[in-house]
Coordinates of C-alpha atoms and ligand atoms in Angstrom, one line a residue:
M1473 CA -0.4 -10.1 46.5
P1474 CA -3.8 -10.4 44.6
S1475 CA -4.6 -6.3 44.2
S1476 CA -0.8 -6.5 42.8
I1477 CA -1.3 -9.3 41.1
H1478 CA -4.6 -8.0 39.5
R1479 CA -2.8 -5.2 38.7
V1480 CA -0.7 -7.2 36.0
L1481 CA -3.3 -9.5 34.7
A1482 CA -5.3 -6.5 33.7
C1483 CA -2.4 -5.4 31.9
V1484 CA -1.5 -8.5 30.2
A1485 CA -4.9 -7.9 29.3
V1486 CA -4.7 -4.7 27.7
V1487 CA -1.8 -5.6 26.2
L1488 CA -2.9 -9.4 24.7
C1489 CA -6.2 -7.7 23.2
A1490 CA -4.4 -4.6 21.3
C1491 CA -1.7 -8.0 19.4
A1492 CA -4.6 -9.6 18.0
V1493 CA -4.3 -7.1 14.8
A1494 CA -0.8 -5.5 15.4
G1495 CA -0.3 -1.6 13.5
P1496 CA -3.1 0.9 12.5
G1497 CA -4.3 -1.9 10.1
I1498 CA -7.3 -0.8 7.8
S1499 CA -10.2 0.3 10.0
G1500 CA -10.7 -0.7 14.2
Q1501 CA -7.2 0.2 14.3
A1502 CA -7.0 4.3 12.0
P1503 CA -7.9 6.8 14.0
P1504 CA -10.8 7.8 15.9
T1505 CA -13.1 8.3 12.9
G1506 CA -16.4 9.9 14.4
G1507 CA -17.6 8.4 10.9
S1508 CA -16.0 11.2 9.5
M1509 CA -13.8 8.6 7.8
R1510 CA -14.3 9.1 4.0
W1511 CA -13.0 7.3 0.7
Y1512 CA -10.0 9.1 -2.0
K1513 CA -9.8 7.4 -5.3
G1514 CA -6.1 8.1 -6.8
N1515 CA -3.0 7.8 -8.2
T1516 CA 0.6 7.8 -6.9
H1517 CA 2.8 7.9 -10.0
T1518 CA 2.3 9.9 -13.4
H1519 CA 4.6 11.6 -14.9
T1520 CA 4.6 15.0 -17.3
L1521 CA 6.8 16.8 -20.1
N1522 CA 9.1 17.7 -16.8
S1523 CA 10.0 13.8 -18.0
D1524 CA 9.2 11.6 -19.8
G1525 CA 5.8 11.7 -20.6
D1526 CA 4.1 13.1 -23.7
S1527 CA 1.6 15.8 -21.6
T1528 CA 2.1 19.1 -20.1
P1529 CA 0.6 19.1 -16.4
D1530 CA -2.2 20.6 -17.0
D1531 CA -3.4 18.0 -19.5
V1532 CA -1.8 15.3 -17.1
V1533 CA -4.4 16.8 -14.5
R1534 CA -7.2 17.3 -16.7
W1535 CA -7.5 13.9 -17.7
Y1536 CA -7.1 12.2 -14.0
R1537 CA -9.9 15.5 -12.4
E1538 CA -12.5 14.3 -15.8
H1539 CA -12.4 10.6 -14.6
G1540 CA -12.9 10.3 -11.0
Y1541 CA -10.3 10.8 -9.7
Q1542 CA -9.7 12.2 -6.1
F1543 CA -5.9 12.8 -6.0
L1544 CA -2.7 12.4 -8.0
V1545 CA 0.7 12.6 -7.4
L1546 CA 2.8 14.2 -10.0
T1547 CA 6.1 12.2 -9.9
D1548 CA 8.4 13.1 -12.8
H1549 CA 12.1 11.7 -13.0
N1550 CA 14.0 13.6 -10.6
F1551 CA 12.7 16.8 -11.2
L1552 CA 9.6 18.4 -8.8
T1553 CA 6.8 19.5 -10.7
S1554 CA 5.6 22.8 -8.8
V1555 CA 1.6 22.1 -8.0
D1556 CA 0.7 25.6 -6.5
G1557 CA -1.0 26.7 -10.3
L1558 CA -2.7 23.0 -10.5
N1559 CA -4.8 22.9 -7.7
A1560 CA -5.4 26.6 -8.2
L1561 CA -6.7 26.0 -11.3
H1562 CA -8.4 22.3 -10.9
G1563 CA -8.2 21.6 -7.5
A1564 CA -11.5 22.0 -5.1
D1565 CA -11.9 20.8 -1.3
E1566 CA -12.7 17.7 -1.1
R1567 CA -13.3 17.1 -4.7
F1568 CA -9.3 17.4 -6.4
L1569 CA -5.7 17.2 -4.9
V1570 CA -3.1 17.4 -6.8
V1571 CA 0.2 16.3 -4.5
R1572 CA 3.4 17.3 -4.9
G1573 CA 5.7 14.3 -5.6
E1574 CA 9.1 12.5 -7.5
E1575 CA 10.0 9.9 -8.4
V1576 CA 13.9 9.1 -6.9
T1577 CA 15.7 7.8 -10.5
S1578 CA 18.6 5.9 -9.8
R1579 CA 20.9 3.2 -11.0
A1580 CA 22.6 0.0 -8.9
G1581 CA 25.0 -1.2 -11.9
D1582 CA 22.4 -1.4 -14.5
K1583 CA 19.8 -1.7 -12.7
P1584 CA 17.6 0.6 -12.7
I1585 CA 16.2 1.1 -9.1
H1586 CA 13.6 3.5 -8.2
V1587 CA 11.4 4.8 -5.4
N1588 CA 8.4 7.4 -5.1
G1589 CA 8.7 10.8 -3.0
L1590 CA 5.5 11.6 -2.1
D1591 CA 5.1 14.8 -0.7
V1592 CA 8.4 15.7 -0.8
Q1593 CA 9.3 18.6 0.7
R1594 CA 12.1 19.6 -2.0
R1595 CA 14.0 18.0 -4.5
V1596 CA 16.2 14.5 -4.1
D1597 CA 18.8 13.4 -5.7
P1598 CA 19.6 10.5 -6.6
A1599 CA 20.9 7.7 -5.0
T1600 CA 24.4 6.6 -4.5
G1601 CA 25.7 2.8 -3.9
S1602 CA 27.9 0.1 -5.0
S1603 CA 25.0 -2.5 -4.5
V1604 CA 21.1 -1.8 -5.2
R1605 CA 20.5 -2.6 -1.7
E1606 CA 22.3 0.5 -0.6
V1607 CA 20.7 2.7 -3.4
L1608 CA 17.8 1.5 -2.5
Q1609 CA 17.8 2.7 0.6
G1610 CA 19.9 5.8 0.3
A1611 CA 16.8 6.5 -1.9
V1612 CA 14.4 5.8 0.9
D1613 CA 16.7 7.5 3.2
G1614 CA 16.6 11.0 1.0
I1615 CA 12.7 11.3 0.3
R1616 CA 12.7 10.4 4.2
G1617 CA 15.1 13.6 5.0
A1618 CA 12.6 15.2 2.7
S1619 CA 9.4 14.0 4.7
G1620 CA 8.5 12.4 2.0
V1621 CA 6.6 9.2 1.8
P1622 CA 8.5 6.7 0.0
H1623 CA 7.0 3.6 -1.8
I1624 CA 8.9 1.6 -4.2
N1625 CA 8.4 0.7 -7.8
H1626 CA 8.5 -1.5 -10.1
P1627 CA 11.0 -4.2 -8.2
N1628 CA 10.7 -6.3 -11.5
F1629 CA 11.3 -3.4 -13.9
G1630 CA 14.8 -4.2 -15.4
W1631 CA 14.5 -7.6 -12.5
A1632 CA 16.2 -5.1 -10.7
I1633 CA 15.2 -5.9 -7.1
S1634 CA 14.9 -9.0 -5.9
G1635 CA 12.6 -10.5 -3.1
Q1636 CA 15.3 -10.1 -0.2
E1637 CA 16.4 -7.0 -1.0
L1638 CA 12.7 -5.6 -0.6
Q1639 CA 12.4 -7.3 2.4
E1640 CA 15.6 -6.1 4.4
V1641 CA 14.8 -1.7 3.3
R1642 CA 14.3 -0.1 6.8
N1643 CA 11.9 2.2 7.1
N1644 CA 9.7 1.4 4.4
R1645 CA 5.7 0.3 4.1
L1646 CA 4.7 0.7 0.6
F1647 CA 5.3 -1.3 -2.9
E1648 CA 4.3 -1.4 -5.6
I1649 CA 2.2 -4.6 -6.6
F1650 CA 0.8 -3.7 -9.6
N1651 CA 2.2 -0.5 -11.7
G1652 CA 0.5 -0.7 -14.9
H1653 CA 3.2 0.8 -17.2
P1654 CA 3.6 -2.6 -19.7
Q1655 CA 7.3 -3.3 -19.1
V1656 CA 7.3 -3.6 -15.4
N1657 CA 6.6 -8.1 -15.7
N1658 CA 4.2 -7.9 -12.5
E1659 CA 3.9 -11.8 -12.6
G1660 CA 7.7 -12.0 -12.9
G1661 CA 9.2 -15.0 -15.3
G1662 CA 11.8 -17.0 -16.0
G1663 CA 12.5 -18.5 -12.4
V1664 CA 12.0 -14.8 -10.2
P1665 CA 8.6 -14.6 -8.6
G1666 CA 5.9 -12.0 -9.3
L1667 CA 5.3 -9.6 -6.9
E1668 CA 2.3 -11.4 -4.9
E1669 CA 4.4 -14.1 -4.2
V1670 CA 6.6 -12.0 -3.3
W1671 CA 4.5 -9.7 -1.0
D1672 CA 3.8 -13.1 1.1
R1673 CA 7.0 -14.0 1.4
I1674 CA 7.7 -10.2 2.7
L1675 CA 5.0 -10.8 4.9
G1676 CA 5.3 -14.2 6.4
S1677 CA 9.1 -12.9 7.3
G1678 CA 6.6 -10.7 9.9
T1679 CA 8.2 -7.8 8.2
L1680 CA 4.2 -5.9 7.1
L1681 CA 4.5 -4.3 3.8
Y1682 CA 1.7 -2.5 2.1
G1683 CA 0.6 -3.2 -1.6
I1684 CA 0.1 -0.7 -4.1
A1685 CA -1.3 -0.4 -7.3
V1686 CA -0.6 3.0 -9.9
D1687 CA -0.4 3.3 -13.1
D1688 CA 3.2 5.1 -13.7
A1689 CA 1.2 6.7 -16.6
H1690 CA 3.7 8.4 -19.4
H1691 CA 1.2 8.3 -22.5
F1692 CA -2.4 10.1 -22.8
K1693 CA -1.6 10.6 -26.3
Q1694 CA -2.3 7.2 -27.7
P1695 CA -5.9 6.0 -26.2
G1696 CA -6.6 2.4 -26.5
N1697 CA -3.0 1.7 -27.1
P1698 CA -1.6 -1.7 -24.7
L1699 CA 2.3 -0.9 -25.1
A1700 CA 2.2 3.2 -24.3
S1701 CA 1.6 3.3 -20.3
G1702 CA -1.3 4.9 -20.4
P1703 CA -3.3 5.7 -16.9
G1704 CA -6.6 4.6 -15.5
R1705 CA -5.0 0.9 -15.6
G1706 CA -4.2 0.7 -11.4
W1707 CA -4.7 3.3 -8.5
V1708 CA -5.3 2.8 -4.5
V1709 CA -8.3 4.5 -3.0
V1710 CA -8.4 5.6 1.0
R1711 CA -9.6 5.9 3.5
A1712 CA -8.8 9.1 5.3
A1713 CA -10.3 11.7 7.5
R1714 CA -9.8 14.8 4.7
L1715 CA -8.7 15.2 1.2
E1716 CA -5.6 17.0 2.6
A1717 CA -1.8 15.3 1.4
R1718 CA -0.6 14.4 4.9
A1719 CA -4.2 12.1 5.6
L1720 CA -4.0 10.3 2.9
L1721 CA 0.1 9.7 3.3
E1722 CA -1.0 8.3 7.4
A1723 CA -3.4 6.3 5.7
L1724 CA -1.4 5.0 3.4
E1725 CA 1.1 4.5 5.8
S1726 CA -1.2 2.5 7.2
G1727 CA -2.4 0.3 5.2
N1728 CA -5.8 2.2 5.3
F1729 CA -6.8 1.5 2.1
Y1730 CA -7.4 -0.9 -1.1
A1731 CA -5.2 -0.9 -4.4
S1732 CA -7.6 -1.8 -7.7
T1733 CA -7.4 -2.3 -10.9
G1734 CA -10.8 -2.3 -11.4
V1735 CA -12.8 -3.7 -8.1
V1736 CA -14.6 -1.6 -6.2
L1737 CA -15.1 -2.2 -3.0
D1738 CA -18.0 -1.0 -0.2
D1739 CA -15.9 -1.4 2.5
V1740 CA -13.1 -3.6 4.2
A1741 CA -13.1 -3.8 7.6
A1742 CA -10.5 -5.5 10.3
T1743 CA -11.0 -6.1 14.2
S1744 CA -9.3 -8.3 16.3
A1745 CA -11.3 -11.5 15.5
A1746 CA -11.5 -10.9 11.9
L1747 CA -11.5 -9.2 7.8
T1748 CA -14.8 -8.3 6.2
V1749 CA -14.6 -7.0 3.0
R1750 CA -17.4 -6.7 0.5
V1751 CA -17.8 -5.3 -2.9
K1752 CA -19.6 -3.2 -4.5
T1753 CA -20.6 -5.4 -8.1
E1754 CA -21.3 -3.9 -11.2
G1755 CA -23.5 -4.9 -14.3
T1756 CA -22.6 -8.6 -15.0
S1757 CA -19.5 -8.9 -13.2
K1758 CA -19.1 -12.1 -10.4
Y1759 CA -16.5 -12.2 -8.2
R1760 CA -14.8 -14.3 -5.9
I1761 CA -13.2 -12.6 -2.2
R1762 CA -10.4 -15.0 -1.7
F1763 CA -8.4 -15.0 2.3
I1764 CA -4.8 -15.3 1.9
G1765 CA -2.3 -15.5 4.8
R1766 CA 1.1 -16.9 5.3
G1767 CA 3.1 -18.2 2.2
G1768 CA 0.3 -17.2 0.1
Q1769 CA -2.1 -20.2 1.1
V1770 CA -5.5 -19.8 0.6
L1771 CA -6.7 -19.6 4.0
H1772 CA -10.6 -19.0 2.2
E1773 CA -12.6 -18.2 -0.9
A1774 CA -15.7 -16.9 -0.9
T1775 CA -18.0 -16.1 -3.7
D1776 CA -20.3 -13.7 -2.3
P1777 CA -19.9 -9.9 -2.6
V1778 CA -19.3 -9.5 1.4
A1779 CA -16.9 -12.3 2.8
T1780 CA -15.4 -12.2 6.7
Y1781 CA -13.0 -14.4 8.1
T1782 CA -12.5 -14.9 11.5
F1783 CA -8.9 -15.4 12.1
T1784 CA -7.8 -18.8 14.2
G1785 CA -5.1 -16.8 15.3
D1786 CA -1.8 -19.0 14.0
E1787 CA -1.8 -17.2 10.9
G1788 CA 0.3 -14.7 11.4
Y1789 CA -0.9 -12.3 9.2
V1790 CA -4.2 -12.1 7.1
R1791 CA -4.8 -10.3 3.2
A1792 CA -7.4 -10.4 1.0
K1793 CA -7.8 -10.3 -2.5
V1794 CA -10.7 -10.2 -4.8
L1795 CA -11.0 -11.2 -8.7
E1796 CA -13.6 -10.2 -10.7
S1797 CA -14.9 -12.4 -13.6
N1798 CA -12.9 -10.2 -16.7
G1799 CA -10.1 -10.8 -14.8
R1800 CA -9.9 -7.5 -12.0
T1801 CA -8.5 -6.9 -9.0
A1802 CA -8.6 -5.5 -5.8
W1803 CA -5.9 -6.5 -2.7
V1804 CA -7.0 -5.7 0.6
Q1805 CA -3.2 -4.7 2.8
P1806 CA -2.4 -7.3 5.7
V1807 CA -3.3 -7.5 8.7
R1808 CA -1.0 -9.0 11.8
V1809 CA -2.8 -11.5 13.3
A1810 CA -1.3 -12.8 17.2
R1811 CA -1.0 -16.5 18.1
K1812 CA -2.8 -18.6 18.9
T1813 CA -2.1 -18.9 23.4
A1814 CA -2.9 -21.0 25.8
L1815 CA -3.6 -17.4 28.0
A1816 CA -7.0 -18.0 27.8
T1817 CA -6.7 -20.6 30.1
A1818 CA -7.5 -19.6 33.7
G1819 CA -5.0 -21.5 36.1
L1820 CA -2.6 -20.4 34.2
W1821 CA -1.1 -17.4 36.3
T1822 CA 2.4 -18.0 36.2
A1823 CA 2.3 -18.2 32.4
V1824 CA 0.1 -15.4 31.5
A1825 CA 2.2 -13.2 33.9
A1826 CA 5.3 -13.9 31.9
M1827 CA 3.6 -13.9 28.4
G1828 CA 2.4 -10.7 29.4
I1829 CA 6.1 -8.9 30.7
F1830 CA 7.2 -11.0 28.0
V1831 CA 4.8 -8.8 24.9
V1832 CA 4.9 -5.9 27.1
A1833 CA 8.8 -6.0 26.2
R1834 CA 8.7 -6.8 23.4
R1835 CA 6.7 -4.5 21.8
Q1836 CA 8.8 -1.9 23.4
R1837 CA 11.3 -2.9 21.7
R1838 CA 9.4 -1.9 18.6
A1839 CA 8.4 1.4 19.5
Ligands
LIG209 ZN1 10.5 4.2 -12.6
LIG210 ZN1 7.5 6.1 -13.3

């Protein structure tokens, strides 16, 4: 019957449009903005004297407050540092916020398994288990059980977490693509891949992970010492409706942010058709914007500070990386791109309906 066919096709068209870039993603896929979304710079991995940092929580918060950050998560090892007094002292509406957190610090044999819990409602005990997979999942589950948001820390620290183990973790969306501690092996080596290579393998397998940059700061009393784990090395810039813990965390888990070691972006916009990156140029620096797809393949490289990559539909995912001429970097989060199909061909009504049902079924299974 023509009317029912039209209803099916209308449904299929809506589903296919929604699939072009899956998930909430960056700009355009975010919750309705009403023009009120703002960027907030923050660090989600910091230590104080309450674990192995060298400074009081007050001194640590003061450093970030005085260096242009809008939020800071205090993540002492297996300790929940209170933030109420710190916010009374340093917090200010829409200007600065301290978020409570914990670095849930466990071991699997001789492997250090560290997972940050952001805005956990209570302290989470270290996870136990007989394998890296078990301990890692236990930590993530413990953090979710305490209503926190997990992020997996420095996978190559102690060469602890392989790409395969990282890929298999459930209920986790964030991992550290960059950690500023000088002994965490971000770049890999000796046959172990660097974290960007791991990220592309995982994304290529269909698992969506977002990459964050953090300080993992411990030392605030040794400025300029590259062997100390000082502050100001890696951060995230999050696009959220307001400076409030849950709004920031929702944006992080939606990929509505970029990670940076010094590059500032004016804007990131993803539509169903393209990904656009706009760099805020500084001084005499020059920039390359790389659009990267499956297997780490460079799909396009631009030398202007504003660049757009138009999806072909075959990429699987597209992310962007901005390289600054003095070595600073920004990582733009991946967006999923649906496979190109022959669905637009007007004559293939049966194929369209069949594929539509397939897509609907797949999406229902994922929900
Ligand atoms: Zn750690
Ligand atoms: Zn740490």
